[in-house]
Coordinates of C-alpha atoms and ligand atoms in Angstrom, one line a residue:
X1264 CA 0.0 0.0 0.0
X1265 CA 1.1 3.5 -0.7
X1266 CA 0.0 6.0 2.0
X1267 CA -0.2 9.8 1.3
X1268 CA 1.1 11.3 4.6
X1269 CA 0.8 15.0 3.7
X1270 CA -2.6 15.1 2.0
X1271 CA -3.6 18.2 4.0
X1272 CA -6.2 16.6 6.1
X1273 CA -5.1 18.4 9.2
X1274 CA -5.3 21.8 7.4
X1275 CA -8.9 20.9 6.4
X1276 CA -9.6 19.9 9.9
X1277 CA -8.3 23.2 11.3
X1278 CA -10.3 25.2 8.9
X1279 CA -13.6 23.4 9.5
X1280 CA -16.1 25.9 10.9
X1281 CA -17.6 24.0 13.8
X1282 CA -16.8 21.1 16.2
X1283 CA -19.5 19.1 14.3
X1284 CA -17.8 19.7 11.0
X1285 CA -14.5 18.6 12.5
X1286 CA -16.0 15.4 13.8
X1287 CA -17.7 14.7 10.5
X1288 CA -14.3 14.9 8.7
X1289 CA -12.7 12.6 11.3
X1290 CA -15.5 10.1 10.9
X1291 CA -15.2 10.1 7.2
X1292 CA -11.4 9.6 7.3
X1293 CA -11.8 6.8 9.8
X1294 CA -14.2 4.9 7.7
X1295 CA -12.7 5.5 4.2
X1296 CA -9.1 6.6 4.7
X1297 CA -7.8 5.4 8.0
X1298 CA -4.3 4.5 6.8
X1299 CA -3.7 8.0 5.4
X1300 CA -5.4 9.8 8.3
X1301 CA -3.4 7.9 10.9
X1302 CA -0.1 8.3 8.9
X1303 CA -0.7 12.1 8.9
X1304 CA -1.4 12.1 12.6
X1305 CA 1.6 10.0 13.5
X1306 CA 3.8 12.4 11.5
X1307 CA 2.3 15.8 12.6
X1308 CA 0.0 15.4 15.7
X1309 CA 0.6 11.9 17.2
X1310 CA -1.6 12.8 20.2
X1311 CA -4.6 14.5 18.5
X1312 CA -7.3 16.1 20.5
X1313 CA -10.7 16.6 18.9
X1314 CA -14.0 17.9 20.4
X1315 CA -15.0 14.3 21.3
X1316 CA -11.8 12.2 21.7
X1317 CA -8.1 12.3 21.9
X1318 CA -6.4 9.9 19.4
X1319 CA -3.2 8.2 20.3
X1320 CA -1.4 6.9 17.2
X1321 CA 2.3 6.1 17.7
X1322 CA 3.3 2.6 18.7
X1323 CA 5.2 3.6 21.9
X1324 CA 2.4 5.9 23.0
X1325 CA -0.2 3.2 22.5
X1326 CA 1.8 0.8 24.6
X1327 CA 2.3 3.4 27.3
X1328 CA -1.4 4.1 27.5
X1329 CA -2.5 0.5 27.5
X1330 CA 0.1 -0.5 30.1
X1331 CA -1.4 2.0 32.7
X1332 CA -4.9 0.9 33.4
X1333 CA -5.1 3.0 36.6
X1334 CA -4.6 6.2 34.6
X1335 CA -6.1 5.1 31.4
X1336 CA -9.0 3.1 32.6
X1337 CA -11.6 1.0 30.9
X1338 CA -14.6 3.4 30.6
X1339 CA -17.3 1.1 29.4
X1340 CA -19.6 1.5 32.5
X1341 CA -22.5 2.2 30.2
X1342 CA -22.2 -1.4 29.1
X1343 CA -22.8 -2.8 32.6
X1344 CA -26.6 -2.7 32.5
X1345 CA -26.4 -4.9 29.3
X1346 CA -24.1 -7.5 31.0
X1347 CA -26.0 -7.2 34.3
X1348 CA -23.1 -5.7 36.3
X1349 CA -19.4 -4.7 36.3
X1350 CA -17.0 -6.8 34.2
X1351 CA -13.2 -6.7 33.6
X1352 CA -14.0 -5.2 30.2
X1353 CA -16.1 -2.3 31.6
X1354 CA -14.2 -1.0 34.6
X1355 CA -11.1 -1.3 36.9
X1356 CA -12.8 -2.6 40.0
X1357 CA -10.4 -4.8 42.0
X1358 CA -12.7 -7.8 42.1
X1359 CA -13.4 -8.0 38.4
X1360 CA -9.9 -7.1 37.2
X1361 CA -7.7 -9.3 39.4
X1362 CA -9.7 -12.3 40.7
X1363 CA -12.1 -12.8 37.8
X1364 CA -9.5 -12.4 35.1
X1365 CA -7.5 -15.1 36.8
X1366 CA -10.5 -17.4 37.1
X1367 CA -11.6 -16.9 33.5
X1368 CA -8.0 -17.4 32.2
X1369 CA -7.8 -20.7 34.0
X1370 CA -11.0 -21.8 32.3
X1371 CA -9.7 -20.9 28.8
X1372 CA -6.2 -22.5 28.8
X1373 CA -4.0 -22.0 25.8
X1374 CA -3.8 -25.8 25.6
X1375 CA -7.4 -25.8 24.3
X1376 CA -6.4 -24.5 20.9
X1377 CA -6.3 -27.9 19.2
X1378 CA -9.9 -28.5 20.3
X1379 CA -11.0 -25.1 19.0
X1380 CA -9.2 -25.7 15.7
X1381 CA -11.0 -29.1 15.3
X1382 CA -14.4 -27.4 15.9
X1383 CA -13.7 -24.4 13.7
X1384 CA -12.2 -26.6 10.9
X1385 CA -15.0 -29.1 11.0
X1386 CA -17.7 -26.4 10.7
X1387 CA -15.8 -24.5 8.0
X1388 CA -15.4 -27.7 5.9
X1389 CA -19.2 -28.4 6.3
X1390 CA -20.0 -24.9 5.0
X1391 CA -17.5 -25.1 2.2
X1392 CA -18.7 -28.6 1.1
X1393 CA -22.3 -27.3 1.1
X1394 CA -21.3 -24.3 -1.0
X1395 CA -19.0 -26.1 -3.5
X1396 CA -21.7 -26.9 -6.0
X1397 CA -22.9 -23.3 -6.2
X1398 CA -19.3 -22.2 -6.8
X1399 CA -19.5 -19.3 -4.4
X1400 CA -19.9 -18.7 -0.7
X1401 CA -20.9 -15.7 1.5
X1402 CA -17.9 -15.5 3.9
X1403 CA -20.0 -13.6 6.5
X1404 CA -23.3 -15.4 6.8
X1405 CA -22.3 -18.6 5.2
X1406 CA -18.8 -19.3 6.6
X1407 CA -17.3 -17.3 9.4
X1408 CA -20.4 -16.4 11.4
X1409 CA -21.5 -20.1 11.5
X1410 CA -17.9 -21.1 12.5
X1411 CA -17.9 -18.5 15.4
X1412 CA -21.4 -19.6 16.5
X1413 CA -20.3 -23.3 16.5
X1414 CA -17.2 -22.5 18.6
X1415 CA -19.5 -20.6 20.9
X1416 CA -21.8 -23.6 21.2
X1417 CA -19.3 -26.4 21.5
X1418 CA -16.3 -24.9 23.1
X1419 CA -17.7 -22.1 25.2
X1420 CA -20.9 -24.0 26.0
X1421 CA -23.2 -21.2 24.9
X1422 CA -25.3 -22.3 21.9
X1423 CA -28.1 -19.8 22.3
X1424 CA -31.8 -20.8 22.1
X1425 CA -30.8 -20.9 18.4
X1426 CA -27.7 -19.6 16.6
X1427 CA -29.6 -16.8 14.9
X1428 CA -31.1 -15.4 18.1
X1429 CA -27.8 -15.5 19.9
X1430 CA -26.1 -13.7 17.0
X1431 CA -28.9 -11.0 17.0
X1432 CA -28.5 -10.4 20.7
X1433 CA -24.7 -10.0 20.3
X1434 CA -25.0 -7.7 17.3
X1435 CA -27.5 -5.5 19.2
X1436 CA -25.2 -5.3 22.3
X1437 CA -22.0 -4.7 20.3
X1438 CA -23.6 -1.9 18.3
X1439 CA -24.0 0.0 21.6
X1440 CA -20.3 -0.2 22.3
X1441 CA -19.7 2.2 19.4
X1442 CA -22.8 4.2 20.0
X1443 CA -20.9 7.4 20.7
X1444 CA -23.8 9.7 19.8
X1445 CA -26.1 7.8 22.2
X1446 CA -28.7 6.9 19.6
X1447 CA -31.7 5.9 21.8
X1448 CA -32.8 3.1 19.4
X1449 CA -29.5 1.4 19.5
X1450 CA -29.3 1.8 23.2
X1451 CA -32.8 0.4 23.8
X1452 CA -32.1 -2.6 21.5
X1453 CA -28.9 -3.3 23.3
X1454 CA -30.6 -3.2 26.7
X1455 CA -33.4 -5.5 25.6
X1456 CA -30.9 -7.9 24.0
X1457 CA -28.8 -8.0 27.1
X1458 CA -31.8 -8.7 29.3
X1459 CA -32.9 -11.6 27.0
X1460 CA -29.4 -13.0 26.9
X1461 CA -29.1 -13.0 30.7
X1462 CA -32.5 -14.7 31.1
X1463 CA -31.3 -17.4 28.7
X1464 CA -27.9 -17.7 30.6
X1465 CA -29.6 -18.0 33.9
X1466 CA -31.2 -21.2 32.5
X1467 CA -27.7 -22.6 32.0
X1468 CA -26.5 -22.0 35.6
X1469 CA -26.7 -25.8 36.3
X1470 CA -25.0 -26.7 33.1
X1471 CA -21.9 -28.9 33.9
X1472 CA -20.6 -30.0 30.4
X1473 CA -16.9 -30.1 29.4
X1474 CA -16.8 -26.6 28.0
X1475 CA -15.9 -23.1 29.3
X1476 CA -19.4 -22.5 30.8
X1477 CA -19.5 -25.9 32.4
X1478 CA -16.1 -25.3 34.0
X1479 CA -17.2 -21.9 35.2
X1480 CA -20.3 -23.5 36.9
X1481 CA -18.3 -26.2 38.6
X1482 CA -15.3 -24.2 40.0
X1483 CA -14.5 -25.4 43.5
X1484 CA -16.3 -23.4 46.2
X1485 CA -13.1 -21.6 47.3
X1486 CA -12.7 -20.2 43.8
X1487 CA -16.3 -20.2 42.7
X1488 CA -18.3 -17.2 41.5
X1489 CA -21.8 -16.3 42.6
X1490 CA -24.6 -17.1 40.2
X1491 CA -24.9 -13.4 39.4
X1492 CA -21.1 -13.1 38.6
X1493 CA -21.2 -16.2 36.5
X1494 CA -24.1 -14.8 34.4
X1495 CA -22.2 -11.5 33.9
X1496 CA -19.1 -13.3 32.8
X1497 CA -21.0 -15.8 30.6
X1498 CA -22.8 -12.9 28.9
X1499 CA -19.5 -11.4 27.8
X1500 CA -18.3 -14.7 26.2
X1501 CA -20.3 -14.5 23.0
X1502 CA -20.3 -10.7 23.0
X1503 CA -16.5 -10.8 23.2
X1504 CA -16.0 -12.5 19.9
X1505 CA -18.9 -13.4 17.6
X1506 CA -18.7 -10.1 15.7
X1507 CA -15.0 -9.4 16.1
X1508 CA -14.1 -13.0 15.0
X1509 CA -16.4 -12.9 12.0
X1510 CA -15.4 -9.4 10.9
X1511 CA -11.7 -10.0 11.4
X1512 CA -11.8 -13.2 9.3
X1513 CA -13.7 -11.6 6.5
X1514 CA -11.5 -8.5 6.5
X1515 CA -8.3 -10.4 6.3
X1516 CA -9.5 -12.7 3.5
X1517 CA -10.4 -9.5 1.5
X1518 CA -6.8 -8.3 2.0
X1519 CA -5.4 -11.6 0.8
X1520 CA -7.7 -11.6 -2.3
X1521 CA -6.5 -8.1 -3.1
X1522 CA -3.0 -9.5 -3.4
X1523 CA -3.2 -12.5 -5.8
X1524 CA 0.4 -13.6 -5.5
X1525 CA 0.2 -13.6 -1.7
X1526 CA -3.1 -15.4 -1.8
X1527 CA -1.5 -18.1 -3.9
X1528 CA 1.5 -18.4 -1.5
X1529 CA -0.9 -18.5 1.4
X1530 CA -2.9 -21.3 -0.3
X1531 CA 0.3 -23.2 -1.0
X1532 CA 1.2 -22.9 2.7
X1533 CA -2.2 -24.0 4.0
X1534 CA -0.8 -27.3 5.2
X1535 CA 2.1 -25.7 7.1
X1536 CA 2.3 -24.2 10.5
X1537 CA 3.6 -21.0 8.8
X1538 CA 0.2 -20.4 7.4
X1539 CA -1.0 -18.3 10.4
X1540 CA 1.6 -15.7 9.6
X1541 CA -0.3 -14.8 6.5
X1542 CA -3.5 -14.5 8.6
X1543 CA -2.1 -12.0 11.1
X1544 CA -0.2 -10.0 8.6
X1545 CA -3.2 -9.7 6.3
X1546 CA -5.4 -8.6 9.3
X1547 CA -2.9 -5.8 10.0
X1548 CA -4.0 -4.1 6.7
X1549 CA -7.6 -3.9 7.9
X1550 CA -8.1 -4.8 11.5
X1551 CA -11.7 -4.8 12.6
X1552 CA -10.9 -3.2 15.9
X1553 CA -8.9 -0.2 14.7
X1554 CA -9.2 1.7 18.0
X1555 CA -10.0 0.8 21.6
X1556 CA -11.1 3.4 24.1
X1557 CA -10.0 4.5 27.5
X1558 CA -11.0 7.2 30.0
X1559 CA -8.1 9.3 31.3
X1560 CA -8.4 9.6 35.1
X1561 CA -5.7 12.2 35.8
X1562 CA -4.0 14.9 33.7
X1563 CA -1.3 13.0 31.8
X1564 CA 1.6 14.2 29.6
X1565 CA 2.1 11.9 26.6
X1566 CA 4.9 13.1 24.4
X1567 CA 4.5 16.8 24.5
X1568 CA 0.8 16.9 24.9
X1569 CA -1.2 17.0 28.1
X1570 CA -4.3 14.8 28.0
X1571 CA -6.7 16.3 30.6
X1572 CA -8.5 14.1 33.2
X1573 CA -11.9 13.0 31.9
X1574 CA -10.8 12.8 28.2
X1575 CA -12.1 9.9 26.2
X1576 CA -9.0 8.4 24.6
X1577 CA -9.0 6.5 21.4
X1578 CA -6.0 4.2 21.3
X1579 CA -5.3 3.2 17.8
X1580 CA -4.0 -0.4 17.5
X1581 CA -4.3 -0.1 13.7
X1582 CA -2.1 3.0 13.6
X1583 CA 0.5 1.5 16.0
X1584 CA 0.8 -1.5 13.7
X1585 CA 1.7 0.9 10.8
X1586 CA 4.1 3.1 12.8
X1587 CA 7.3 3.3 10.8
X1588 CA 9.2 4.1 14.1
X1589 CA 8.4 0.6 15.5
X1590 CA 7.5 -1.5 12.4
X1591 CA 10.0 -2.1 9.6
X1592 CA 8.5 -1.3 6.1
X1593 CA 5.0 -1.2 7.6
X1594 CA 3.3 -0.8 4.2
X1595 CA 4.9 -4.1 2.9
X1596 CA 3.2 -7.5 3.4
X1597 CA 5.9 -9.4 5.3
X1598 CA 5.8 -12.7 7.1
X1599 CA 8.9 -12.2 9.2
X1600 CA 7.5 -9.7 11.7
X1601 CA 8.1 -10.2 15.4
X1602 CA 5.1 -11.0 17.5
X1603 CA 5.1 -7.6 19.4
X1604 CA 4.1 -5.8 16.2
X1605 CA 0.7 -7.6 16.2
X1606 CA -1.8 -5.9 18.5
X1607 CA -5.0 -7.5 17.2
X1608 CA -5.8 -8.8 20.7
X1609 CA -4.9 -5.7 22.6
X1610 CA -2.0 -5.2 25.0
X1611 CA -1.3 -5.0 28.7
X1612 CA -3.5 -5.7 31.6
X1613 CA -6.6 -5.8 29.4
X1614 CA -5.2 -8.0 26.7
X1615 CA -7.9 -10.2 25.3
X1616 CA -8.9 -13.2 27.4
X1617 CA -9.8 -15.1 24.3
X1618 CA -6.4 -14.6 22.6
X1619 CA -5.7 -18.3 22.1
X1620 CA -9.1 -19.7 21.1
X1621 CA -9.7 -16.5 19.1
X1622 CA -6.6 -16.8 17.1
X1623 CA -7.1 -20.5 16.6
X1624 CA -10.6 -20.3 15.3
X1625 CA -9.9 -17.4 12.9
X1626 CA -6.7 -19.0 11.5
X1627 CA -8.3 -22.4 11.1
X1628 CA -11.4 -21.2 9.4
X1629 CA -9.4 -19.1 6.9
X1630 CA -6.9 -22.0 6.4
X1631 CA -9.8 -24.4 5.4
X1632 CA -11.1 -21.7 3.0
X1633 CA -7.8 -21.1 1.3
X1634 CA -7.0 -24.8 1.1
X1635 CA -10.0 -25.0 -1.4
X1636 CA -9.2 -24.5 -5.1
X1637 CA -10.1 -21.3 -6.9
X1638 CA -11.0 -19.0 -4.0
X1639 CA -11.3 -15.6 -5.7
X1640 CA -13.0 -12.2 -5.6
X1641 CA -16.1 -11.8 -7.7
X1642 CA -17.0 -8.5 -9.4
X1643 CA -19.5 -6.2 -7.7
X1644 CA -22.3 -6.1 -7.0
X1645 CA -22.3 -9.8 -6.2
X1646 CA -18.7 -9.7 -4.9
X1647 CA -18.9 -6.4 -3.0
X1648 CA -18.0 -6.5 0.7
X1649 CA -21.2 -5.2 2.2
X1650 CA -20.9 -3.6 5.7
X1651 CA -23.6 -1.9 7.8
X1652 CA -22.6 0.6 10.5
X1653 CA -19.1 -0.9 10.3
X1654 CA -20.3 -4.5 10.8
X1655 CA -19.9 -7.1 8.0
X1656 CA -23.1 -8.2 6.3
X1657 CA -22.1 -10.0 3.1
X1658 CA -19.0 -10.9 1.2
X1659 CA -19.5 -13.4 -1.5
X1660 CA -16.4 -15.0 -3.1
X1661 CA -16.0 -17.6 -5.8
X1662 CA -15.0 -21.2 -5.2
X1663 CA -13.8 -24.0 -7.4
X1664 CA -12.3 -24.0 -10.9
Ligands
LIG2500 C1 -12.4 -16.3 21.4 C2 -13.3 -15.6 22.2 C3 -13.0 -14.3 22.8 C4 -13.3 -14.0 24.2 C5 -13.9 -15.0 25.2 C6 -12.8 -12.7 24.4 C7 -12.9 -12.0 25.6 C8 -12.3 -10.8 25.9 C9 -12.3 -10.2 27.2 C10 -13.0 -10.8 28.5 C11 -11.6 -9.1 27.1 C12 -11.4 -8.1 28.3 C13 -10.2 -8.5 29.0 C14 -9.9 -7.5 30.1 O1 -10.5 -6.5 30.2 O2 -9.0 -7.8 31.0 C15 -11.2 -9.0 25.8 C16 -10.4 -7.9 25.3 C17 -10.1 -7.8 24.0 N1 -10.4 -8.6 22.9 FE1 -11.3 -10.4 23.1 N2 -12.3 -12.1 23.2 C18 -12.4 -13.1 22.3 C19 -12.0 -13.0 21.0 C20 -11.5 -11.8 20.4 C21 -11.2 -11.6 19.0 C22 -11.5 -12.6 17.9 C23 -10.6 -10.4 18.9 C24 -10.2 -9.7 17.6 C25 -9.4 -10.2 16.7 C26 -10.5 -9.8 20.2 C27 -10.0 -8.6 20.5 C28 -9.9 -8.1 21.8 C29 -9.2 -6.8 22.1 C30 -8.5 -5.9 21.1 C31 -9.3 -6.6 23.5 C32 -8.8 -5.5 24.3 C33 -9.8 -4.5 24.6 C34 -9.3 -3.3 25.3 O3 -8.2 -3.3 25.8 O4 -10.0 -2.3 25.4 N3 -11.1 -10.7 21.1 N4 -11.6 -10.0 25.1

């Protein structure tokens, strides 16, 4: 990719007449031109304060912010009524952030990745076999979403009353995470979905199967969580990955298809352990979670800029992964990057709890796809990647010779 660093976006921003005009420009650049926008910020205003947020864009600044959760705290308290209470993802309370993170980590051991790969791979192959005759597959509704829902059912122990209802609850809840303008319809839908999800989960409190929820329900008394805390944590399991896993997988396949020689090399490597490197490098070129947010609790000097207490801080993982100060030749597709360059699962005390199964299910589903012959883009409109409000809706690709 070739990024225009000095395209004058900041001059246009400074000249915009009102705070609303400024935010509209920022919104437009984030959705259509994020690489160029962040490149310009990294070069000229690495800590960028707008009327709504402060963006942090350089790799070392991103790491500094994410490492300090007491100063830059999770500020998702408005998500608590949806989950039914505080959670490690929403706030810094001692109980949820130390004890519960440890408990949940023990229930999602990295050793489970083989099992997750088996589930994701089996489901992906079923979907690909069913689609083979049609010569095309919708990567969103026909492949990756079913894979994520199957992992949610078989590994996490949360199948939902049916997969479609579970996915609708999660979509409604996740939309409220990015509802910065407080749209009342999105908010109401999220609250209703959260309430229904929790009623459903309370029905699973006695579930004791060999899956994450079963393990959560059968922790020994000394470590056990109350029924209420189990429900809050169980509610976050599907919310934590159904959308991000589906969108990340579809985004990265789009990036591979945009680079035919790399797609071919990835397909040729689909039987090798090196295959995953293609996956994480491709996702760097269009991560689903481009920014994560924090609330700044005390005035804090970052570089030469003071971030005032109370600021909403947008920490750009996507920008950090393209920072030429920390990443060699960031605009090149390279397989030899060290692990610390990849921030897809966050960093620091709030690093994703599902890092291991999340990485396994995404990489395995994409591997099974690319192992098939003739995976290719189709011309629009059929082959257009359709997104709604930033969430993937449809992305049909060709299969077979
Ligand atoms: C496999 C199932 C998954 C589960 C159960 C899960 C769960 C979680 C939880 C509980 C947290 C909060 C951790 C904390 O606050 O200490 C978290 C954070 C995070 N997750 Fe996941 N996650 C999953 C998959 C994914 C996927 C597929 C992605 C994207 C590729 C992802 C990206 C992230 C990121 C970026 C954060 C950091 C958020 C922040 O620091 O603000 N997760 N995840």
